[in-house]
Amino acid sequence: MLRKLNILMLDWPLRPERLFPLVQPLIIEIGFGNGDHLIHLARTQPDCNILGFEISGQSMDKAEAKIAKLGLDNVRPIHGRAETALAHLLAEASVTEFHINYPDPWFKKRHQRRRLISRDTVDLLASRLVTAGRLLLATDIIDYAEMAHEILSTTPGLVNQFDAPWVNEVAGRFVTKYERKGYREGRRGHFFRYARDDRPLAHPPLIQEWEMPHLFLHSPLSAADICARFESTRRRLGEVHIAILHAFADPKRNVALFEVVVEEPTIEQHTMIMLAPREKAGEYIVKMTSLGHARATPGMHRAVAAVGEWVAGLDGEGKVLARKLRG
């Protein structure tokens, strides 16, 4: 049985030798759906290692079951956002091919910022490709194709491999389940193929983890008193969105847990922040927990600060004693 993988569980940057029996060129599929194309890549290119990134838990389960049944050891599905992988996981010039098949078009205007093909993401894709590495994109939405052409054709380091912005047929292409459905419903595919040239790029660096965030405070209130006064709140600090959703007290240990969601441009985390007593009466430490495989990103530093400062401000005698925080 495959060990289920999540982007937050892996080494930053990625260490492929810990996932595969052989060190081989790396191919990545972003958004692999039911896993059939991912498996096709693994079976037709056994001299490469294949990674797939997918945000759907149901798709993960399907792909893992198929891979385990076939006994393939050169392919691993990973749960998580492509933006997180590109910014935190994949080093520059480490990928031979990227495959992106029919990404979500996010039709509504207010949702279009979520589109995978964007200026920042394509710059990252280009920087992660080796020289002569390829980026292959397929979509059946003409609006998306036109937007992708505008971005891809102006990306430093990428060169179109077709004589036209895109083509509508590719000989020998593996046809996905979604693609067949589109053809039945009258939607033709638009296929892009770009290659990385040898021009030097200013590679966007990997975003590394910071040290673990801590905040120390004094409060005359117990953990139960603190939780009794809790109200859910949402904060926006620059590009970081923090939602503090619930508070749970353990009166016996005088511990409180705060459920938080922290959204940053490249990563979203759902975890708990803990308030725990120190040896001196009335003193507490506020820190991350390991729930949800939380990573010490700039946003998590800000979330720990937000919780700690709120607790310290609940009573006139409360105060922050020290911060081991950044951001």
mmCIF file of C-alpha atoms in Angstrom:
data_model
loop_
_atom_site.group_PDB
_atom_site.id
_atom_site.type_symbol
_atom_site.label_atom_id
_atom_site.label_comp_id
_atom_site.label_asym_id
_atom_site.label_seq_id
_atom_site.Cartn_x
_atom_site.Cartn_y
_atom_site.Cartn_z
ATOM 1 C CA MET A 1 0.000 0.000 0.000
ATOM 2 C CA LEU A 2 1.312 3.459 -0.903
ATOM 3 C CA ARG A 3 2.081 5.823 1.954
ATOM 4 C CA LYS A 4 -0.248 8.760 1.410
ATOM 5 C CA LEU A 5 1.713 11.906 0.669
ATOM 6 C CA ASN A 6 0.897 15.546 1.302
ATOM 7 C CA ILE A 7 3.000 18.515 0.241
ATOM 8 C CA LEU A 8 3.191 19.594 3.877
ATOM 9 C CA MET A 9 4.747 16.248 4.863
ATOM 10 C CA LEU A 10 7.640 16.383 2.415
ATOM 11 C CA ASP A 11 11.107 17.879 2.645
ATOM 12 C CA TRP A 12 11.417 21.470 1.443
ATOM 13 C CA PRO A 13 13.062 21.368 -1.087
ATOM 14 C CA LEU A 14 11.973 17.981 -2.420
ATOM 15 C CA ARG A 15 14.323 15.015 -2.069
ATOM 16 C CA PRO A 16 13.210 12.608 -4.850
ATOM 17 C CA GLU A 17 15.555 9.872 -3.600
ATOM 18 C CA ARG A 18 13.260 9.494 -0.577
ATOM 19 C CA LEU A 19 10.251 8.783 -2.814
ATOM 20 C CA PHE A 20 11.679 6.627 -5.616
ATOM 21 C CA PRO A 21 14.046 3.650 -5.794
ATOM 22 C CA LEU A 22 16.064 5.276 -8.605
ATOM 23 C CA VAL A 23 17.220 8.836 -9.220
ATOM 24 C CA GLN A 24 15.824 9.651 -12.681
ATOM 25 C CA PRO A 25 14.561 12.693 -14.611
ATOM 26 C CA LEU A 26 11.421 14.131 -13.036
ATOM 27 C CA ILE A 27 8.091 14.585 -14.837
ATOM 28 C CA ILE A 28 5.192 16.322 -13.114
ATOM 29 C CA GLU A 29 1.477 16.349 -13.840
ATOM 30 C CA ILE A 30 -0.553 19.092 -12.194
ATOM 31 C CA GLY A 31 -4.179 18.161 -11.520
ATOM 32 C CA PHE A 32 -4.215 14.479 -12.517
ATOM 33 C CA GLY A 33 -7.940 13.787 -12.029
ATOM 34 C CA ASN A 34 -8.632 10.039 -11.979
ATOM 35 C CA GLY A 35 -4.940 9.281 -12.492
ATOM 36 C CA ASP A 36 -5.105 7.603 -15.912
ATOM 37 C CA HIS A 37 -2.766 10.067 -17.641
ATOM 38 C CA LEU A 38 -0.404 9.965 -14.661
ATOM 39 C CA ILE A 39 -0.221 6.177 -14.945
ATOM 40 C CA HIS A 40 0.216 6.435 -18.723
ATOM 41 C CA LEU A 41 3.284 8.614 -18.149
ATOM 42 C CA ALA A 42 4.710 6.122 -15.652
ATOM 43 C CA ARG A 43 4.189 3.118 -17.922
ATOM 44 C CA THR A 44 5.458 4.714 -21.139
ATOM 45 C CA GLN A 45 8.439 6.475 -19.536
ATOM 46 C CA PRO A 46 9.906 3.974 -17.050
ATOM 47 C CA ASP A 47 13.246 5.801 -17.163
ATOM 48 C CA CYS A 48 11.615 8.827 -15.499
ATOM 49 C CA ASN A 49 10.084 9.451 -12.098
ATOM 50 C CA ILE A 50 6.547 10.826 -12.190
ATOM 51 C CA LEU A 51 4.921 13.065 -9.585
ATOM 52 C CA GLY A 52 1.310 14.181 -9.664
ATOM 53 C CA PHE A 53 -0.157 17.042 -7.644
ATOM 54 C CA GLU A 54 -3.886 17.075 -6.952
ATOM 55 C CA ILE A 55 -6.162 18.919 -4.517
ATOM 56 C CA SER A 56 -9.095 16.471 -4.697
ATOM 57 C CA GLY A 57 -9.009 13.802 -1.987
ATOM 58 C CA GLN A 58 -11.298 11.560 -4.044
ATOM 59 C CA SER A 59 -8.954 11.765 -7.037
ATOM 60 C CA MET A 60 -6.021 10.947 -4.763
ATOM 61 C CA ASP A 61 -7.758 7.801 -3.524
ATOM 62 C CA LYS A 62 -8.535 6.625 -7.064
ATOM 63 C CA ALA A 63 -5.004 7.222 -8.338
ATOM 64 C CA GLU A 64 -3.359 5.579 -5.323
ATOM 65 C CA ALA A 65 -5.524 2.456 -5.700
ATOM 66 C CA LYS A 66 -4.706 2.131 -9.422
ATOM 67 C CA ILE A 67 -0.972 2.644 -8.900
ATOM 68 C CA ALA A 68 -0.857 0.129 -6.046
ATOM 69 C CA LYS A 69 -2.739 -2.468 -8.118
ATOM 70 C CA LEU A 70 -0.297 -2.067 -11.012
ATOM 71 C CA GLY A 71 2.733 -2.171 -8.721
ATOM 72 C CA LEU A 72 4.345 0.907 -10.296
ATOM 73 C CA ASP A 73 7.305 2.275 -8.339
ATOM 74 C CA ASN A 74 8.197 5.290 -10.492
ATOM 75 C CA VAL A 75 5.041 7.325 -9.846
ATOM 76 C CA ARG A 76 3.711 9.016 -6.707
ATOM 77 C CA PRO A 77 0.564 11.111 -6.278
ATOM 78 C CA ILE A 78 0.815 13.985 -3.811
ATOM 79 C CA HIS A 79 -2.042 15.890 -2.222
ATOM 80 C CA GLY A 80 -1.640 19.655 -2.442
ATOM 81 C CA ARG A 81 -1.727 22.804 -4.546
ATOM 82 C CA ALA A 82 0.576 23.240 -7.503
ATOM 83 C CA GLU A 83 1.425 26.761 -6.335
ATOM 84 C CA THR A 84 2.721 25.312 -3.066
ATOM 85 C CA ALA A 85 4.851 22.732 -4.871
ATOM 86 C CA LEU A 86 6.337 25.315 -7.236
ATOM 87 C CA ALA A 87 7.128 27.848 -4.528
ATOM 88 C CA HIS A 88 8.235 25.595 -1.664
ATOM 89 C CA LEU A 89 9.083 22.143 -3.001
ATOM 90 C CA LEU A 90 10.635 22.177 -6.472
ATOM 91 C CA ALA A 91 14.122 23.576 -6.947
ATOM 92 C CA GLU A 92 15.167 25.514 -10.029
ATOM 93 C CA ALA A 93 16.018 23.457 -13.136
ATOM 94 C CA SER A 94 14.788 20.217 -11.531
ATOM 95 C CA VAL A 95 11.849 19.185 -13.766
ATOM 96 C CA THR A 96 12.018 17.638 -17.254
ATOM 97 C CA GLU A 97 8.334 18.068 -18.140
ATOM 98 C CA PHE A 98 5.188 19.646 -16.759
ATOM 99 C CA HIS A 99 1.812 18.296 -17.921
ATOM 100 C CA ILE A 100 -1.328 20.344 -17.251
ATOM 101 C CA ASN A 101 -4.500 18.786 -18.657
ATOM 102 C CA TYR A 102 -7.713 20.796 -18.660
ATOM 103 C CA PRO A 103 -7.179 23.003 -15.603
ATOM 104 C CA ASP A 104 -10.233 24.473 -13.891
ATOM 105 C CA PRO A 105 -11.157 27.582 -15.918
ATOM 106 C CA TRP A 106 -12.748 29.401 -12.946
ATOM 107 C CA PHE A 107 -15.312 31.100 -15.147
ATOM 108 C CA LYS A 108 -16.591 33.705 -12.670
ATOM 109 C CA LYS A 109 -14.638 36.957 -12.790
ATOM 110 C CA ARG A 110 -14.172 37.108 -9.022
ATOM 111 C CA HIS A 111 -12.617 33.619 -9.110
ATOM 112 C CA GLN A 112 -10.214 34.160 -12.010
ATOM 113 C CA ARG A 113 -7.330 34.925 -9.611
ATOM 114 C CA ARG A 114 -7.452 31.194 -8.793
ATOM 115 C CA ARG A 115 -6.569 30.170 -12.345
ATOM 116 C CA LEU A 116 -3.443 28.050 -12.435
ATOM 117 C CA ILE A 117 -2.077 29.715 -15.554
ATOM 118 C CA SER A 118 -1.107 33.144 -14.286
ATOM 119 C CA ARG A 119 1.912 35.393 -14.690
ATOM 120 C CA ASP A 120 3.516 34.411 -11.374
ATOM 121 C CA THR A 121 2.829 30.676 -11.734
ATOM 122 C CA VAL A 122 4.122 30.431 -15.309
ATOM 123 C CA ASP A 123 7.302 32.257 -14.326
ATOM 124 C CA LEU A 124 7.779 29.617 -11.637
ATOM 125 C CA LEU A 125 7.057 26.799 -14.090
ATOM 126 C CA ALA A 126 9.688 28.130 -16.484
ATOM 127 C CA SER A 127 12.287 28.486 -13.753
ATOM 128 C CA ARG A 128 11.761 24.918 -12.513
ATOM 129 C CA LEU A 129 12.331 23.397 -15.970
ATOM 130 C CA VAL A 130 15.712 22.086 -17.078
ATOM 131 C CA THR A 131 17.118 23.406 -20.366
ATOM 132 C CA ALA A 132 15.070 21.805 -23.191
ATOM 133 C CA GLY A 133 12.442 20.780 -20.630
ATOM 134 C CA ARG A 134 8.842 21.021 -21.815
ATOM 135 C CA LEU A 135 5.561 22.519 -20.618
ATOM 136 C CA LEU A 136 2.462 20.868 -22.107
ATOM 137 C CA LEU A 137 -0.964 22.409 -21.541
ATOM 138 C CA ALA A 138 -4.399 21.343 -22.763
ATOM 139 C CA THR A 139 -7.719 23.175 -22.418
ATOM 140 C CA ASP A 140 -11.067 23.052 -24.167
ATOM 141 C CA ILE A 141 -12.051 26.592 -23.161
ATOM 142 C CA ILE A 142 -11.220 29.141 -25.857
ATOM 143 C CA ASP A 143 -11.133 32.020 -23.351
ATOM 144 C CA TYR A 144 -8.605 30.089 -21.286
ATOM 145 C CA ALA A 145 -6.555 29.248 -24.383
ATOM 146 C CA GLU A 146 -6.363 32.901 -25.410
ATOM 147 C CA MET A 147 -5.356 33.935 -21.893
ATOM 148 C CA ALA A 148 -2.733 31.153 -21.733
ATOM 149 C CA HIS A 149 -1.291 32.174 -25.102
ATOM 150 C CA GLU A 150 -0.888 35.774 -23.956
ATOM 151 C CA ILE A 151 1.003 34.672 -20.837
ATOM 152 C CA LEU A 152 3.065 31.810 -22.271
ATOM 153 C CA SER A 153 4.174 33.716 -25.373
ATOM 154 C CA THR A 154 5.598 36.521 -23.214
ATOM 155 C CA THR A 155 7.339 34.316 -20.635
ATOM 156 C CA PRO A 156 11.149 34.648 -20.624
ATOM 157 C CA GLY A 157 12.830 31.288 -21.116
ATOM 158 C CA LEU A 158 9.896 29.590 -22.881
ATOM 159 C CA VAL A 159 9.695 29.005 -26.647
ATOM 160 C CA ASN A 160 6.574 27.825 -28.502
ATOM 161 C CA GLN A 161 7.164 24.486 -30.249
ATOM 162 C CA PHE A 162 4.260 24.957 -32.674
ATOM 163 C CA ASP A 163 3.972 27.336 -35.638
ATOM 164 C CA ALA A 164 0.628 28.545 -34.244
ATOM 165 C CA PRO A 165 -0.314 29.706 -30.725
ATOM 166 C CA TRP A 166 -1.815 26.236 -30.180
ATOM 167 C CA VAL A 167 -2.980 23.216 -32.176
ATOM 168 C CA ASN A 168 -6.230 21.271 -32.007
ATOM 169 C CA GLU A 169 -4.766 17.821 -32.617
ATOM 170 C CA VAL A 170 -1.630 16.076 -31.375
ATOM 171 C CA ALA A 171 -0.714 12.756 -32.981
ATOM 172 C CA GLY A 172 -0.399 9.916 -30.484
ATOM 173 C CA ARG A 173 -1.769 11.940 -27.577
ATOM 174 C CA PHE A 174 -3.233 9.984 -24.644
ATOM 175 C CA VAL A 175 -6.869 11.064 -24.499
ATOM 176 C CA THR A 176 -8.131 11.618 -20.952
ATOM 177 C CA LYS A 177 -11.614 10.778 -19.691
ATOM 178 C CA TYR A 178 -12.485 14.469 -19.449
ATOM 179 C CA GLU A 179 -11.141 15.064 -22.953
ATOM 180 C CA ARG A 180 -13.366 12.341 -24.437
ATOM 181 C CA LYS A 181 -16.364 13.860 -22.671
ATOM 182 C CA GLY A 182 -15.521 17.262 -24.132
ATOM 183 C CA TYR A 183 -15.365 15.862 -27.666
ATOM 184 C CA ARG A 184 -18.765 14.180 -27.186
ATOM 185 C CA GLU A 185 -20.190 17.527 -26.057
ATOM 186 C CA GLY A 186 -18.651 19.407 -28.988
ATOM 187 C CA ARG A 187 -15.648 20.997 -27.219
ATOM 188 C CA ARG A 188 -12.377 20.619 -29.087
ATOM 189 C CA GLY A 189 -9.022 20.607 -27.342
ATOM 190 C CA HIS A 190 -6.468 23.415 -27.570
ATOM 191 C CA PHE A 191 -2.943 22.048 -27.050
ATOM 192 C CA PHE A 192 0.182 24.022 -26.159
ATOM 193 C CA ARG A 193 3.791 22.864 -26.154
ATOM 194 C CA TYR A 194 6.583 25.116 -24.941
ATOM 195 C CA ALA A 195 10.242 24.312 -24.292
ATOM 196 C CA ARG A 196 12.761 25.902 -21.970
ATOM 197 C CA ASP A 197 15.622 27.570 -23.834
ATOM 198 C CA ASP A 198 19.127 28.139 -22.494
ATOM 199 C CA ARG A 199 18.715 31.795 -21.589
ATOM 200 C CA PRO A 200 19.609 32.494 -17.960
ATOM 201 C CA LEU A 201 16.633 33.354 -15.770
ATOM 202 C CA ALA A 202 16.324 35.177 -12.490
ATOM 203 C CA HIS A 203 14.988 32.085 -10.736
ATOM 204 C CA PRO A 204 12.347 32.824 -8.117
ATOM 205 C CA PRO A 205 13.939 31.258 -5.014
ATOM 206 C CA LEU A 206 12.256 28.535 -3.018
ATOM 207 C CA ILE A 207 10.323 29.892 -0.061
ATOM 208 C CA GLN A 208 11.911 28.222 2.940
ATOM 209 C CA GLU A 209 10.421 27.477 6.335
ATOM 210 C CA TRP A 210 11.277 29.831 9.165
ATOM 211 C CA GLU A 211 12.071 28.802 12.727
ATOM 212 C CA MET A 212 9.095 27.731 14.852
ATOM 213 C CA PRO A 213 7.081 30.750 16.056
ATOM 214 C CA HIS A 214 6.552 31.337 19.784
ATOM 215 C CA LEU A 215 4.974 34.101 21.817
ATOM 216 C CA PHE A 216 5.216 34.369 25.615
ATOM 217 C CA LEU A 217 2.608 36.248 27.628
ATOM 218 C CA HIS A 218 1.212 36.886 31.078
ATOM 219 C CA SER A 219 -2.512 36.686 31.808
ATOM 220 C CA PRO A 220 -4.419 36.203 35.069
ATOM 221 C CA LEU A 221 -7.100 34.294 33.097
ATOM 222 C CA SER A 222 -7.299 30.518 32.898
ATOM 223 C CA ALA A 223 -7.509 28.703 29.587
ATOM 224 C CA ALA A 224 -11.211 28.053 30.268
ATOM 225 C CA ASP A 225 -11.803 31.778 30.937
ATOM 226 C CA ILE A 226 -9.960 32.676 27.730
ATOM 227 C CA CYS A 227 -12.035 30.262 25.636
ATOM 228 C CA ALA A 228 -15.257 31.497 27.238
ATOM 229 C CA ARG A 229 -14.513 34.968 25.861
ATOM 230 C CA PHE A 230 -13.576 33.743 22.397
ATOM 231 C CA GLU A 231 -15.332 34.947 19.261
ATOM 232 C CA SER A 232 -14.308 33.846 15.796
ATOM 233 C CA THR A 233 -12.445 36.448 13.814
ATOM 234 C CA ARG A 234 -10.845 36.992 10.423
ATOM 235 C CA ARG A 235 -7.847 39.200 9.741
ATOM 236 C CA ARG A 236 -6.026 40.305 6.638
ATOM 237 C CA LEU A 237 -2.376 41.203 7.064
ATOM 238 C CA GLY A 238 -1.037 42.169 3.662
ATOM 239 C CA GLU A 239 -1.382 39.083 1.452
ATOM 240 C CA VAL A 240 -2.007 36.811 4.453
ATOM 241 C CA HIS A 241 -5.576 35.936 5.478
ATOM 242 C CA ILE A 242 -6.032 34.483 8.963
ATOM 243 C CA ALA A 243 -9.278 32.952 10.206
ATOM 244 C CA ILE A 244 -9.396 32.024 13.913
ATOM 245 C CA LEU A 245 -12.445 29.788 13.947
ATOM 246 C CA HIS A 246 -12.867 27.995 17.287
ATOM 247 C CA ALA A 247 -11.315 27.735 20.746
ATOM 248 C CA PHE A 248 -11.234 24.590 22.902
ATOM 249 C CA ALA A 249 -10.175 24.442 26.566
ATOM 250 C CA ASP A 250 -8.673 21.590 28.584
ATOM 251 C CA PRO A 251 -9.267 22.829 32.168
ATOM 252 C CA LYS A 252 -7.298 19.999 33.771
ATOM 253 C CA ARG A 253 -4.102 20.982 31.958
ATOM 254 C CA ASN A 254 -5.015 24.690 31.648
ATOM 255 C CA VAL A 255 -4.441 24.426 27.907
ATOM 256 C CA ALA A 256 -6.367 26.056 25.050
ATOM 257 C CA LEU A 257 -6.382 25.125 21.356
ATOM 258 C CA PHE A 258 -7.358 27.581 18.618
ATOM 259 C CA GLU A 259 -8.445 26.282 15.215
ATOM 260 C CA VAL A 260 -6.990 28.471 12.472
ATOM 261 C CA VAL A 261 -6.927 28.653 8.687
ATOM 262 C CA VAL A 262 -3.987 30.605 7.278
ATOM 263 C CA GLU A 263 -4.055 31.518 3.586
ATOM 264 C CA GLU A 264 -0.921 32.854 1.881
ATOM 265 C CA PRO A 265 -0.334 33.394 -1.850
ATOM 266 C CA THR A 266 1.491 30.062 -2.188
ATOM 267 C CA ILE A 267 0.033 27.920 0.591
ATOM 268 C CA GLU A 268 -3.088 27.325 2.693
ATOM 269 C CA GLN A 269 -2.900 25.634 6.097
ATOM 270 C CA HIS A 270 -5.595 24.388 8.484
ATOM 271 C CA THR A 271 -4.190 23.639 11.903
ATOM 272 C CA MET A 272 -4.292 24.372 15.643
ATOM 273 C CA ILE A 273 -2.395 26.919 17.703
ATOM 274 C CA MET A 274 -1.821 26.019 21.343
ATOM 275 C CA LEU A 275 -1.766 28.159 24.466
ATOM 276 C CA ALA A 276 -0.043 26.249 27.282
ATOM 277 C CA PRO A 277 1.073 27.250 30.815
ATOM 278 C CA ARG A 278 4.707 27.796 31.728
ATOM 279 C CA GLU A 279 6.260 27.068 35.103
ATOM 280 C CA LYS A 280 5.600 30.544 36.508
ATOM 281 C CA ALA A 281 1.963 31.112 37.454
ATOM 282 C CA GLY A 282 0.060 33.241 34.974
ATOM 283 C CA GLU A 283 2.601 32.819 32.168
ATOM 284 C CA TYR A 284 1.768 31.091 28.896
ATOM 285 C CA ILE A 285 3.431 30.127 25.653
ATOM 286 C CA VAL A 286 1.553 30.356 22.335
ATOM 287 C CA LYS A 287 2.900 28.067 19.627
ATOM 288 C CA MET A 288 2.071 25.974 16.575
ATOM 289 C CA THR A 289 1.009 22.355 16.852
ATOM 290 C CA SER A 290 1.793 19.544 14.422
ATOM 291 C CA LEU A 291 -1.881 18.989 13.558
ATOM 292 C CA GLY A 292 -2.413 19.188 9.816
ATOM 293 C CA HIS A 293 1.363 18.910 9.247
ATOM 294 C CA ALA A 294 1.631 22.661 9.763
ATOM 295 C CA ARG A 295 4.758 24.363 8.455
ATOM 296 C CA ALA A 296 6.370 27.481 9.923
ATOM 297 C CA THR A 297 5.612 29.901 7.104
ATOM 298 C CA PRO A 298 5.446 33.704 7.435
ATOM 299 C CA GLY A 299 1.665 33.410 7.685
ATOM 300 C CA MET A 300 1.885 30.973 10.590
ATOM 301 C CA HIS A 301 4.158 33.409 12.427
ATOM 302 C CA ARG A 302 1.501 36.070 11.993
ATOM 303 C CA ALA A 303 -1.249 33.698 13.148
ATOM 304 C CA VAL A 304 0.632 32.860 16.357
ATOM 305 C CA ALA A 305 1.122 36.597 16.949
ATOM 306 C CA ALA A 306 -2.583 37.274 16.342
ATOM 307 C CA VAL A 307 -3.703 34.650 18.862
ATOM 308 C CA GLY A 308 -1.154 35.642 21.500
ATOM 309 C CA GLU A 309 -1.825 39.350 21.248
ATOM 310 C CA TRP A 310 -5.569 38.764 21.473
ATOM 311 C CA VAL A 311 -5.167 36.691 24.652
ATOM 312 C CA ALA A 312 -2.837 39.268 26.225
ATOM 313 C CA GLY A 313 -5.370 42.018 25.507
ATOM 314 C CA LEU A 314 -8.309 40.294 27.203
ATOM 315 C CA ASP A 315 -7.429 41.607 30.674
ATOM 316 C CA GLY A 316 -5.846 44.803 31.912
ATOM 317 C CA GLU A 317 -3.096 42.807 33.611
ATOM 318 C CA GLY A 318 -2.278 40.821 30.493
ATOM 319 C CA LYS A 319 0.816 41.594 28.467
ATOM 320 C CA VAL A 320 3.138 40.085 25.910
ATOM 321 C CA LEU A 321 6.451 39.163 27.539
ATOM 322 C CA ALA A 322 8.516 38.095 24.528
ATOM 323 C CA ARG A 323 8.187 37.187 20.870
ATOM 324 C CA LYS A 324 10.144 34.696 18.806
ATOM 325 C CA LEU A 325 8.413 35.722 15.626
ATOM 326 C CA ARG A 326 9.119 37.103 12.188
ATOM 327 C CA GLY A 327 6.990 38.680 9.539
#
